[in-house]
Amino acid sequence: MLVGQSDVMQQLRTRISRVARTTFTVLIEGESGAGKELVARALHLQGARSRGPLVAVNCAALVESLVEAELFGIEERTATGVRGRRGKFELADRGTLFLDEVGDLSPASQAKLLRVLQDTTVERVGGAAPVRIDTRVVAATNRSLHQMVDAGRFRADLFYRLSGVEIVVPPLRARREDIPELVNHFLGLHGHASTMSLHPSVRQALYAYDWPGNVRQLARVLERAIALAPGEEITMAELPEAICAATRAPLADMAGDDTLRGWSSRYVRSVLERCRGNKRRACDVLDISYHTLQSHLEYGSTTREALVPAPQETPPLGMLSEAPAS
């Protein structure tokens, strides 16, 4: 389930709904934990193959010597003690095969995958005849396949075969306004949507943090907080030190104004910057009125102007010479 009503998420949903109507191969790009598998699932469920299977494969976890058997299958009695089985492509017939972290495939495996995509057939290990498949392939990567092609680590022909239709999943830091909805979603998953709340300082901390692990990291942080909270309110004590440290990080110096009003103004400006200039969202995060927000912003501007000395005018050339003795 894709959670969030930000502009970037609305655009993502629109793109998914359009692409889902087709049967083309899709490449999903995005950072780890951003929700690439959720996008693949949405493509499957909204498409004509929704009644078929959705088979997911973590390419990074495939052992090189077993790639062919895992993806394409193996015939009975190919080797002593080996039982025949269908590969992932056959298991996903009339459905969708999700190849996660496709950039981790070895060059040899890339060549075999390209052959399957071109011929729409697989040949089991030890088999004598190809097996035709009707499988939609959705690949995902947290790397730049384009840069990998330039570096010679990914086949260009496979890249162009996969990247005909691309979907980019935005990182959590690019859609911070979705954090409150995500928090409610994860609290609800654990049965605490109506029984547990966040202290205002926690809401600000979650919004200020950059989330390198994206939505997956947020989910784990909330699980930790739920487990550690002694009551019905999550406080800063239940957050990891990395998030607390990011919140305590000193703000940019403002010409030496160390008054409480000066620090408040700097903090308000920092939050507004993280809200990408959206003053209404900044008011919600800070839990202040629009008038109070404007007051902090105006104080910051006037204080900087007052603290920065005006440039001295250069005296006329005639005044630079030493005055005559009296």
Coordinates of C-alpha atoms in Angstrom, one line a residue:
M1 CA 0.0 0.0 0.0
L2 CA 1.4 3.3 -1.1
V3 CA 0.9 5.9 1.7
G4 CA 1.0 9.6 1.2
Q5 CA -0.8 12.5 -0.5
S6 CA 2.1 14.7 -1.4
D7 CA 2.4 16.0 -4.9
V8 CA 5.2 13.6 -5.8
M9 CA 3.2 10.6 -4.5
Q10 CA 0.1 11.8 -6.5
Q11 CA 2.3 11.9 -9.6
L12 CA 3.7 8.5 -8.8
R13 CA 0.2 7.0 -8.5
T14 CA -0.8 8.6 -11.9
R15 CA 2.3 7.1 -13.6
I16 CA 1.6 3.6 -12.1
S17 CA -2.0 3.6 -13.2
R18 CA -1.0 4.5 -16.8
V19 CA 1.8 2.0 -17.0
A20 CA -0.2 -0.8 -15.4
R21 CA -2.6 -0.8 -18.4
T22 CA 0.3 -2.0 -20.6
T23 CA 2.3 -5.2 -20.7
F24 CA 5.7 -3.6 -21.2
T25 CA 8.8 -4.4 -19.2
V26 CA 9.2 -1.7 -16.4
L27 CA 12.3 -0.5 -14.6
I28 CA 11.7 0.9 -11.1
E29 CA 14.5 3.1 -9.7
G30 CA 14.8 4.3 -6.2
E31 CA 16.9 4.2 -3.0
S32 CA 16.7 1.2 -0.7
G33 CA 13.6 1.3 1.5
A34 CA 11.8 3.8 -0.6
G35 CA 9.0 1.3 -1.6
K36 CA 10.0 -0.2 -5.0
E37 CA 8.4 -3.5 -4.2
L38 CA 5.1 -1.7 -3.3
V39 CA 5.2 0.0 -6.7
A40 CA 5.8 -3.4 -8.4
R41 CA 2.8 -4.8 -6.5
A42 CA 0.6 -1.9 -7.5
L43 CA 1.6 -2.4 -11.2
H44 CA 0.6 -6.0 -10.9
L45 CA -2.7 -5.5 -9.1
Q46 CA -3.9 -2.7 -11.3
G47 CA -3.0 -4.5 -14.5
A48 CA -4.7 -7.2 -16.6
R49 CA -2.5 -9.8 -15.0
S50 CA -3.8 -9.2 -11.4
R51 CA -5.4 -12.7 -11.3
G52 CA -2.1 -14.3 -12.1
P53 CA 0.9 -14.8 -9.7
L54 CA 3.3 -12.1 -8.6
V55 CA 6.7 -13.8 -8.1
A56 CA 9.5 -11.8 -6.4
V57 CA 13.2 -12.6 -6.8
N58 CA 16.0 -10.9 -4.9
C59 CA 18.8 -10.9 -7.5
A60 CA 21.4 -9.9 -4.9
A61 CA 20.7 -13.1 -3.0
L62 CA 21.0 -15.5 -5.9
V63 CA 24.1 -17.8 -5.8
E64 CA 25.9 -17.5 -9.2
S65 CA 26.0 -21.3 -9.7
L66 CA 22.2 -21.6 -9.1
V67 CA 20.9 -18.6 -11.1
E68 CA 19.8 -20.7 -14.1
A69 CA 18.1 -23.3 -11.9
E70 CA 16.3 -20.6 -9.9
L71 CA 15.2 -18.5 -12.8
F72 CA 14.7 -21.0 -15.6
G73 CA 14.1 -24.3 -13.7
I74 CA 15.8 -27.7 -13.8
E75 CA 14.8 -31.0 -15.3
E76 CA 14.3 -34.2 -13.3
R77 CA 17.4 -36.3 -12.8
T78 CA 19.8 -33.8 -14.3
A79 CA 22.2 -34.8 -11.6
T80 CA 22.1 -37.4 -8.9
G81 CA 19.6 -36.5 -6.1
V82 CA 18.3 -33.4 -8.0
R83 CA 14.6 -33.1 -8.3
G84 CA 13.1 -31.3 -11.3
R85 CA 11.3 -28.0 -10.7
R86 CA 10.0 -25.0 -12.5
G87 CA 12.0 -21.7 -12.4
K88 CA 10.7 -18.3 -11.4
F89 CA 9.8 -17.4 -14.9
E90 CA 7.5 -20.3 -15.3
L91 CA 6.0 -19.8 -11.9
A92 CA 5.1 -16.3 -12.9
D93 CA 3.5 -17.4 -16.2
R94 CA 0.5 -15.2 -17.0
G95 CA 1.5 -13.0 -14.1
T96 CA 4.4 -10.7 -13.1
L97 CA 8.0 -11.5 -12.3
F98 CA 9.6 -8.9 -10.0
L99 CA 13.4 -8.9 -10.3
D100 CA 14.6 -6.8 -7.3
E101 CA 18.1 -5.4 -7.3
V102 CA 18.7 -6.5 -10.9
G103 CA 21.9 -4.5 -11.0
D104 CA 23.5 -7.1 -8.8
L105 CA 23.4 -9.8 -11.5
S106 CA 26.7 -11.0 -12.8
P107 CA 27.6 -10.4 -16.5
A108 CA 26.9 -14.1 -17.3
S109 CA 23.5 -13.9 -15.7
Q110 CA 22.7 -10.6 -17.4
A111 CA 23.4 -12.3 -20.8
K112 CA 21.0 -15.2 -19.9
L113 CA 18.3 -12.8 -18.8
L114 CA 18.6 -10.8 -22.0
R115 CA 18.1 -14.0 -24.0
V116 CA 14.9 -14.8 -22.2
L117 CA 13.5 -11.3 -22.6
Q118 CA 14.2 -11.4 -26.3
D119 CA 12.9 -14.9 -27.0
T120 CA 10.1 -15.1 -24.4
T121 CA 11.3 -18.7 -23.8
V122 CA 13.3 -20.4 -21.1
E123 CA 15.4 -23.5 -21.2
R124 CA 15.6 -25.5 -18.0
V125 CA 18.9 -26.8 -16.9
G126 CA 19.3 -30.2 -18.5
G127 CA 16.3 -29.6 -20.7
A128 CA 16.2 -30.4 -24.4
A129 CA 13.5 -28.0 -25.6
P130 CA 12.6 -24.4 -24.8
V131 CA 9.5 -23.6 -22.8
R132 CA 7.5 -20.6 -23.9
I133 CA 6.4 -18.2 -21.2
D134 CA 3.9 -15.3 -20.9
T135 CA 5.4 -13.3 -18.1
R136 CA 5.6 -9.5 -17.5
V137 CA 9.0 -8.5 -16.1
V138 CA 9.3 -5.6 -13.6
A139 CA 12.9 -4.9 -12.6
A140 CA 14.1 -2.7 -9.8
T141 CA 17.4 -1.2 -8.7
N142 CA 18.8 1.1 -6.1
R143 CA 21.8 1.9 -8.4
S144 CA 22.1 4.0 -11.5
L145 CA 22.1 1.4 -14.3
H146 CA 23.1 4.1 -16.7
Q147 CA 26.3 4.8 -14.8
M148 CA 26.9 1.1 -14.5
V149 CA 26.7 0.8 -18.3
D150 CA 29.2 3.6 -18.7
A151 CA 31.5 1.8 -16.2
G152 CA 31.2 -1.5 -18.1
R153 CA 29.4 -3.3 -15.2
F154 CA 26.0 -3.7 -16.8
R155 CA 25.2 -4.8 -20.3
A156 CA 23.9 -1.9 -22.5
D157 CA 21.6 -4.1 -24.5
L158 CA 20.0 -5.4 -21.3
F159 CA 19.7 -1.9 -19.9
Y160 CA 17.8 -0.7 -23.0
R161 CA 15.6 -3.8 -22.9
L162 CA 14.7 -3.1 -19.2
S163 CA 14.4 0.7 -19.3
G164 CA 11.8 1.3 -21.9
V165 CA 9.4 2.4 -19.2
E166 CA 10.9 3.8 -16.1
I167 CA 9.3 4.7 -12.7
V168 CA 11.3 6.6 -10.1
V169 CA 10.3 6.2 -6.5
P170 CA 11.0 9.4 -4.5
P171 CA 13.0 9.2 -1.3
L172 CA 11.3 10.0 2.0
R173 CA 13.2 13.3 2.4
A174 CA 11.6 14.5 -0.9
R175 CA 8.1 14.0 0.6
R176 CA 8.4 14.9 4.2
E177 CA 4.8 16.1 4.3
D178 CA 3.8 12.4 4.1
I179 CA 5.5 11.6 7.4
P180 CA 2.5 12.2 9.7
E181 CA 0.3 9.9 7.5
L182 CA 3.0 7.3 7.4
V183 CA 3.4 7.4 11.2
N184 CA -0.4 6.9 11.6
H185 CA -0.3 4.1 9.1
F186 CA 2.5 2.2 10.9
L187 CA 1.0 2.8 14.4
G188 CA -2.3 1.4 13.0
L189 CA -0.5 -1.7 11.7
H190 CA 0.5 -2.5 15.3
G191 CA -2.9 -1.6 16.8
H192 CA -1.8 1.8 18.3
A193 CA -3.4 4.3 15.9
S194 CA -5.9 5.5 18.5
T195 CA -4.0 4.7 21.7
M196 CA -0.5 6.1 21.2
S197 CA 0.6 9.7 20.3
L198 CA 3.8 11.5 19.5
H199 CA 5.2 14.3 21.6
P200 CA 5.6 17.5 19.6
S201 CA 9.4 17.3 19.8
V202 CA 9.2 13.8 18.3
R203 CA 7.1 15.1 15.4
Q204 CA 9.7 17.8 14.7
A205 CA 12.6 15.4 15.0
L206 CA 11.0 12.9 12.5
Y207 CA 10.5 15.7 10.1
A208 CA 14.0 17.2 10.5
Y209 CA 15.8 13.9 9.9
D210 CA 17.0 13.0 6.4
W211 CA 16.0 9.3 6.5
P212 CA 18.8 7.5 4.5
G213 CA 16.9 4.3 5.0
N214 CA 13.6 5.9 3.8
V215 CA 10.2 4.5 4.7
R216 CA 11.6 1.1 5.8
Q217 CA 13.8 2.9 8.3
L218 CA 10.8 5.0 9.6
A219 CA 8.9 1.8 10.1
R220 CA 11.7 0.3 12.2
V221 CA 12.1 3.4 14.3
L222 CA 8.4 3.4 15.1
E223 CA 8.6 -0.3 16.1
R224 CA 11.4 0.5 18.4
A225 CA 9.5 3.5 19.9
I226 CA 6.4 1.4 20.5
A227 CA 8.4 -1.3 22.2
L228 CA 10.3 1.2 24.5
A229 CA 7.6 3.7 25.3
P230 CA 6.5 3.3 29.0
G231 CA 3.1 5.0 28.4
E232 CA 0.9 6.1 25.6
E233 CA 3.1 8.9 24.3
I234 CA 6.3 8.5 22.4
T235 CA 9.0 10.9 23.5
M236 CA 12.6 11.7 22.4
A237 CA 13.9 9.1 24.8
E238 CA 12.5 6.3 22.6
L239 CA 14.2 7.6 19.4
P240 CA 17.6 6.4 18.1
E241 CA 20.5 8.6 18.9
A242 CA 21.1 9.4 15.2
I243 CA 17.7 11.1 15.0
C244 CA 18.2 13.0 18.3
A245 CA 21.7 14.1 17.2
A246 CA 20.4 15.5 13.9
T247 CA 17.8 17.5 15.8
R248 CA 20.4 18.9 18.1
A249 CA 22.7 19.8 15.3
P250 CA 23.7 23.5 15.6
L251 CA 21.9 25.8 13.2
A252 CA 23.7 28.2 10.9
D253 CA 25.2 31.2 12.7
M254 CA 23.3 34.4 12.4
A255 CA 26.0 37.1 12.9
G256 CA 26.4 36.2 16.6
D257 CA 22.8 36.6 17.7
D258 CA 22.6 34.1 20.6
T259 CA 19.4 35.4 22.1
L260 CA 16.5 33.0 22.5
R261 CA 14.6 34.9 19.9
G262 CA 17.5 34.6 17.5
W263 CA 17.8 30.9 17.9
S264 CA 14.1 30.5 17.5
S265 CA 14.2 32.4 14.3
R266 CA 17.0 30.3 13.0
Y267 CA 15.1 27.1 13.8
V268 CA 11.9 28.3 12.2
R269 CA 13.9 29.2 9.0
S270 CA 15.5 25.7 9.1
V271 CA 12.1 24.0 9.3
L272 CA 10.7 26.2 6.5
E273 CA 13.6 25.3 4.3
R274 CA 12.9 21.6 4.9
C275 CA 9.2 22.3 4.0
R276 CA 10.5 23.6 0.7
G277 CA 9.1 27.0 1.4
N278 CA 5.6 25.8 2.3
K279 CA 4.6 28.0 5.2
R280 CA 1.4 26.2 6.0
R281 CA 3.2 22.9 6.3
A282 CA 5.9 24.6 8.5
C283 CA 3.2 25.9 10.8
D284 CA 1.8 22.4 11.2
V285 CA 5.3 21.0 11.9
L286 CA 6.1 23.7 14.4
D287 CA 2.6 23.8 15.9
I288 CA 2.4 27.6 15.7
S289 CA 0.1 30.1 13.9
Y290 CA 0.9 31.8 10.6
H291 CA 1.2 35.1 12.4
T292 CA 3.9 33.6 14.8
L293 CA 5.7 32.2 11.9
Q294 CA 5.8 35.5 10.1
S295 CA 7.0 37.2 13.3
H296 CA 10.0 34.8 13.5
L297 CA 10.9 35.3 9.9
E298 CA 10.7 39.1 10.1
Y299 CA 12.9 39.1 13.2
G300 CA 15.5 37.0 11.4
S301 CA 15.6 39.5 8.5
T302 CA 15.7 42.6 10.6
T303 CA 18.3 41.2 13.0
R304 CA 20.7 40.3 10.3
E305 CA 20.3 43.7 8.7
A306 CA 21.0 45.4 12.0
L307 CA 24.0 43.1 12.9
V308 CA 25.8 43.4 9.6
P309 CA 27.6 46.7 9.5
A310 CA 26.9 49.0 6.6
P311 CA 29.7 49.3 4.1
Q312 CA 31.9 52.4 4.6
E313 CA 31.9 54.9 1.9
T314 CA 35.3 55.6 0.3
P315 CA 36.3 59.2 0.9
P316 CA 37.1 61.3 -2.2
L317 CA 40.6 61.1 -3.5
G318 CA 41.3 64.7 -2.3
M319 CA 40.6 63.7 1.3
L320 CA 43.1 60.8 1.3
S321 CA 46.1 63.1 1.3
E322 CA 47.6 64.3 4.5
A323 CA 46.0 67.6 5.6
P324 CA 48.4 70.6 5.4
A325 CA 50.0 71.6 8.6
S326 CA 48.5 74.6 10.3

